[in-house]
Short mmCIF file of C-alpha atoms in Angstrom, two decimals:
data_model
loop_
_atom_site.label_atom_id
_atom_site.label_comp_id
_atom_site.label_asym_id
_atom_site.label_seq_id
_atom_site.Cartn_x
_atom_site.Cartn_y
_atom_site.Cartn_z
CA UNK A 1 -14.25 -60.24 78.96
CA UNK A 2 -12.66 -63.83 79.84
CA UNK A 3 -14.21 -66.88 78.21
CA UNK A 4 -16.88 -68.71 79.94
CA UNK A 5 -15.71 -72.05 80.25
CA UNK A 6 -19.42 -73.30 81.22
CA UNK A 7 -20.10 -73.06 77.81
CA UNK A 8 -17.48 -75.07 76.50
CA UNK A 9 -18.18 -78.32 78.65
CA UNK A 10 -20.05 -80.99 77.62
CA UNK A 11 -19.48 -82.78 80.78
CA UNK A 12 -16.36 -83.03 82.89
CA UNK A 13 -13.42 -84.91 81.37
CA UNK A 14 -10.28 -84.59 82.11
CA UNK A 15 -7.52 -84.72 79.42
CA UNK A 16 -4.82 -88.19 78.83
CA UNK A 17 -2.32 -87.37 81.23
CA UNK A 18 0.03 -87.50 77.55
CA UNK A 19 -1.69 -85.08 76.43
CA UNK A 20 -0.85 -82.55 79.31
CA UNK A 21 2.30 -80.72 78.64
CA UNK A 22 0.71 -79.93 74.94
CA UNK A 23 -2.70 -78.28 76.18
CA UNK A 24 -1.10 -76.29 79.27
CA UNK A 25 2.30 -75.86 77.52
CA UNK A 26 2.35 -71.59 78.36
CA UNK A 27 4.69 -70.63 75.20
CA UNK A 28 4.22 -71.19 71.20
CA UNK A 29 3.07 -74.88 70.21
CA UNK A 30 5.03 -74.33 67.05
CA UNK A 31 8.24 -74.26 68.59
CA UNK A 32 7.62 -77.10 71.29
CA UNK A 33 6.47 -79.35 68.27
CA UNK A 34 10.18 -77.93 66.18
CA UNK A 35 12.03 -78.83 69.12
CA UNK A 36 10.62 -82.39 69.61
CA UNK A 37 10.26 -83.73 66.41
CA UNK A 38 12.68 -81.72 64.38
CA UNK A 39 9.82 -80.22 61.91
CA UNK A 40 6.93 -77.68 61.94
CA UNK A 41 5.54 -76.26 58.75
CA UNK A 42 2.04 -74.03 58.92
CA UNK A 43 -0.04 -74.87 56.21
CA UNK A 44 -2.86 -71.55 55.74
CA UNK A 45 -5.96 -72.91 54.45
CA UNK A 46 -7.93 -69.27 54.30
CA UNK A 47 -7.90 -65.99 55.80
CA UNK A 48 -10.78 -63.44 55.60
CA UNK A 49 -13.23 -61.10 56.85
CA UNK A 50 -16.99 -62.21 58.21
CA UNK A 51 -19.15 -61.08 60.18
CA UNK A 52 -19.14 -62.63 63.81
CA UNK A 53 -20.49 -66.10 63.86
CA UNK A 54 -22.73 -67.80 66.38
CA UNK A 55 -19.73 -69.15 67.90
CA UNK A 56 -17.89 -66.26 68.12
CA UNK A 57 -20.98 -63.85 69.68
CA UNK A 58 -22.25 -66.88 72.05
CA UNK A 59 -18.58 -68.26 73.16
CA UNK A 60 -16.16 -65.20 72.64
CA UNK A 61 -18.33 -62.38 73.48
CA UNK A 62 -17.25 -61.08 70.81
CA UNK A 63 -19.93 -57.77 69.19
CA UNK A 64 -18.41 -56.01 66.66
CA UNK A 65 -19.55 -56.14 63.45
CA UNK A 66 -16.52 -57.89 61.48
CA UNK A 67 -13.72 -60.37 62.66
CA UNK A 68 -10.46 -61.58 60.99
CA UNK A 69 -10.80 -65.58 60.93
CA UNK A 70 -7.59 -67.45 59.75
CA UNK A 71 -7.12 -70.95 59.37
CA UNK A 72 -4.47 -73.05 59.50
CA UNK A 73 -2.75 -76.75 60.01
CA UNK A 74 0.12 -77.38 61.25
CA UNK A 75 2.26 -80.21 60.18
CA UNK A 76 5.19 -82.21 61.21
CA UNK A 77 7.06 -84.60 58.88
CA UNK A 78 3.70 -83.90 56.57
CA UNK A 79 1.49 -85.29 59.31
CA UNK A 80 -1.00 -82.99 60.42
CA UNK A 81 -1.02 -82.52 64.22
CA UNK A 82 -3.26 -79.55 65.01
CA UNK A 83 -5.79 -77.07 63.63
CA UNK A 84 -6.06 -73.61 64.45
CA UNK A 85 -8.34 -70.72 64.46
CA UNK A 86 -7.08 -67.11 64.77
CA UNK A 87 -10.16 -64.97 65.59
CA UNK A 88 -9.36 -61.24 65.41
CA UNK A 89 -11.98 -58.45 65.98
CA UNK A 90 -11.30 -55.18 63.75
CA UNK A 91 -10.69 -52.74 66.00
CA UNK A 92 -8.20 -54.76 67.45
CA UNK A 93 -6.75 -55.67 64.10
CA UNK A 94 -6.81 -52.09 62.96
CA UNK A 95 -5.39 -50.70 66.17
CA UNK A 96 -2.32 -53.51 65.91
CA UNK A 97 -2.00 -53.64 62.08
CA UNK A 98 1.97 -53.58 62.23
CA UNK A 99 1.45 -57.05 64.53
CA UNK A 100 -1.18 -58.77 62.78
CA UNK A 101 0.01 -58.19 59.09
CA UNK A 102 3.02 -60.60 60.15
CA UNK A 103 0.34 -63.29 59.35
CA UNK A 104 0.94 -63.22 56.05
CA UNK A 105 3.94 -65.48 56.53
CA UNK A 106 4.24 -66.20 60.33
CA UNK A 107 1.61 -68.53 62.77
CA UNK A 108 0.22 -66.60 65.57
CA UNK A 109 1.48 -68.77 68.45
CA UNK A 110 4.65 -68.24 66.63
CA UNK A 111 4.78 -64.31 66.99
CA UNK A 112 3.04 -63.57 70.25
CA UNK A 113 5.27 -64.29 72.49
CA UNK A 114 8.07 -62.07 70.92
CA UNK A 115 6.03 -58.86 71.12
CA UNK A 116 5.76 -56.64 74.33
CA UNK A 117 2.46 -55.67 73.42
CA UNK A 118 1.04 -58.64 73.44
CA UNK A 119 0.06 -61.34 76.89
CA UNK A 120 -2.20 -64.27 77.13
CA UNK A 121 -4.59 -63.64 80.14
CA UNK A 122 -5.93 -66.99 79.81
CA UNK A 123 -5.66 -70.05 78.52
CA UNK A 124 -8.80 -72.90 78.47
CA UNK A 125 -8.97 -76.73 77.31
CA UNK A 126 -11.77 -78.45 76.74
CA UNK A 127 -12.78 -81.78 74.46
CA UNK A 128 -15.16 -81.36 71.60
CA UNK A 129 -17.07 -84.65 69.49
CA UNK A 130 -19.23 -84.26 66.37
CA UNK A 131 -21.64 -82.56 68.83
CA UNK A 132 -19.78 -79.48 68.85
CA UNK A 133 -19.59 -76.76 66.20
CA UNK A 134 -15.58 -76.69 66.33
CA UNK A 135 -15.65 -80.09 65.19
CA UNK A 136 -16.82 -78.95 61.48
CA UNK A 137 -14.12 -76.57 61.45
CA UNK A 138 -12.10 -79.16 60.33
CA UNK A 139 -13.31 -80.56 56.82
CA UNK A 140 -9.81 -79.91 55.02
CA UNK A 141 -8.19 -82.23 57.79
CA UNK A 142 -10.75 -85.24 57.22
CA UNK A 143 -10.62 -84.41 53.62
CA UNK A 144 -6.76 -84.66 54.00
CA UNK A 145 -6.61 -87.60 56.16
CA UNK A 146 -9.50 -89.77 54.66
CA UNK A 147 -8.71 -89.05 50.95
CA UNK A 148 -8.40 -92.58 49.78
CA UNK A 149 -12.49 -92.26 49.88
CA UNK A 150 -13.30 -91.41 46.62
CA UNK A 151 -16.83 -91.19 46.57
CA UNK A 152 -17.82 -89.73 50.06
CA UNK A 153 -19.82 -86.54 49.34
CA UNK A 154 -18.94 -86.23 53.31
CA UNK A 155 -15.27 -84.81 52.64
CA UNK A 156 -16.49 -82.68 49.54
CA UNK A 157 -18.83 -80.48 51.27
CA UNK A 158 -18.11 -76.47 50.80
CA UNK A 159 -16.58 -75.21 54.40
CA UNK A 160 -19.29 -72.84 55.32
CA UNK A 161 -19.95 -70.75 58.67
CA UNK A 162 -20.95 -72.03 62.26
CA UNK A 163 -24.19 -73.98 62.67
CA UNK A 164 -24.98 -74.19 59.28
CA UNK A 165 -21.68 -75.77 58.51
CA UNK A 166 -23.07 -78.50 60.97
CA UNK A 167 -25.92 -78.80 59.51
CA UNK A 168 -24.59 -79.49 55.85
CA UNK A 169 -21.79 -82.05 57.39
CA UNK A 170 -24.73 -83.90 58.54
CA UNK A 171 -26.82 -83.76 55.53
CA UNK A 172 -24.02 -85.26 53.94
CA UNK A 173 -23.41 -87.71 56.04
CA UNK A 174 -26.84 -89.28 55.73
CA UNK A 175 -26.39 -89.08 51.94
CA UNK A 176 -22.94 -91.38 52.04
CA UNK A 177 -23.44 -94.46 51.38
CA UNK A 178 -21.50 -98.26 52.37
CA UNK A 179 -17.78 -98.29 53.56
CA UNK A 180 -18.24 -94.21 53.29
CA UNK A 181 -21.02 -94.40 55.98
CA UNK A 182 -19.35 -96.84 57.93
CA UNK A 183 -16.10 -94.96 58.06
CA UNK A 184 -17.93 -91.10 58.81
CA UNK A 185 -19.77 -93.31 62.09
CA UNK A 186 -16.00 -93.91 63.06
CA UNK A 187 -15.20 -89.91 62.77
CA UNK A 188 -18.25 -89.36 64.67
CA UNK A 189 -17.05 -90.99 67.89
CA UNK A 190 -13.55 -88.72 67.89
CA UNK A 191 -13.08 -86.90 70.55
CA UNK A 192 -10.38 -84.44 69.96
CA UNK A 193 -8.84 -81.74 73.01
CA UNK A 194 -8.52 -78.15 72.57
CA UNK A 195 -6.72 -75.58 73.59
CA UNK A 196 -8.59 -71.85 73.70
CA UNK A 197 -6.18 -68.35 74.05
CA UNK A 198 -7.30 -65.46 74.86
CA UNK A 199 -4.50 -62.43 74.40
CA UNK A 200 -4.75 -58.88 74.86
CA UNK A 201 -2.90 -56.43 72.62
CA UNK A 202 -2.46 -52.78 72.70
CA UNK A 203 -5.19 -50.88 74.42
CA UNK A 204 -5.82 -53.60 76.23
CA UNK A 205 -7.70 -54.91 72.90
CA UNK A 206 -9.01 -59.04 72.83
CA UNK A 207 -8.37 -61.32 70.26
CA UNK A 208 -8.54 -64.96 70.29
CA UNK A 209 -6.91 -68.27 69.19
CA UNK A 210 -8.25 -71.87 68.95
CA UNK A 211 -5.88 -74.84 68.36
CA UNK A 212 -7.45 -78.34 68.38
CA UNK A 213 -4.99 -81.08 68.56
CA UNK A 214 -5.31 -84.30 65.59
CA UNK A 215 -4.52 -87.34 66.03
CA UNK A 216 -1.76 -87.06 64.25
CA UNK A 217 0.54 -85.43 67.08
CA UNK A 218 0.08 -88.26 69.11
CA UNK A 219 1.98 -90.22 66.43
CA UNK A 220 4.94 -87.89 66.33
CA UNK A 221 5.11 -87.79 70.29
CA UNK A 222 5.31 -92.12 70.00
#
């Protein structure tokens, strides 16, 4: 099943033309950033089983009964320049084990393209804003980036699941008060590109990967 791109769009927009060679770039993002700056490092914030989310069922397609989700930044000179999602349904995991257990240490981008089992059918971008659920993926980045805010219960709330991840981020944002409010109104009017995989492994078996560029690759690329 290929991704609907309908339901991705907001509205048309088309990407900064600097942007480009970064969200159609057809090999690992890892080793274009290595080879331009001189630095990548991955950075695994948490890998585990769930059960599918909203996102995953309504965007993906996706109708088994437990995915892999990993989550990771990846960093350059210890600035953070993308996230990314991994999103792995079991059979596909359990059919490719030998693959997949390589993310213990390795990025995905960083290992696809080296295995003959393994071919990206198709590859999406798309911008998302506070409006979309990918954009509270991304609480340990903020947290990160924003942490000379001390007392903003924004960047301390627990990284839940889908909607109801939204729905706490704004909860809390309503609850911040001051230079806190003021600076979460500034995060709300980010828009941020992203780059959506979709690879098939052995058996012809789908799994998925996410990578949503930060701000902060457009300082290494200056």
């Amino acid at each position: 099943m290929f991704i609907d791109i309908a339901r991705l769009l907001q509205a048309h927009n088309n990407p900064p033309n600097y942007l480009l060679t970064w969200l159609n770039h057809p090999m690992s993002l890892t080793d274009k950033l290595r080879d331009f700056s001189g630095d990548a490092e991955l950075e695994v914030l948490k890998q585990y089983w769930t059960s599918p989310n909203w996102w995953d069922k309504q965007v993906l397609g996706i109708a088994e009964k437990s995915v892999f989700h990993r989550d990771i930044l990846m960093f350059s000179h210890q600035i953070p320049c993308w996230y990314a999602r991994s999103i792995i349904p079991e059979q596909t995991y359990k059919a490719n084990d030998h693959f997949f257990n390589r993310l213990t240490h390795e990025s995905l981008g960083s290992i696809v393209f080296s295995e003959s089992n393994v071919a990206r059918v198709q590859l999406v971008n798309y911008p998302i804003t506070p409006q979309c659920i990918e954009y509270y993926w991304l609480p340990n980045f903020l947290k990160r980036e924003e942490k000379e805010i001390s007392d903003s219960q924004f960047f301390n709330v627990p990284r839940l699941g889908g909607m109801q991840e939204s729905a706490t981020l704004t909860q809390s944002r309503g609850q911040a008060g001051g230079k806190d409010k003021e600076r979460c109104n500034l995060l709300q009017k980010e828009q941020l590109w992203t780059r959506l995989s979709l690879f098939t492994a052995k058996e012809g078996l789908n799994f998925y990967l996410i990578e949503i560029l930060l701000p902060g690759l457009l300082g290494i690329m200056k």
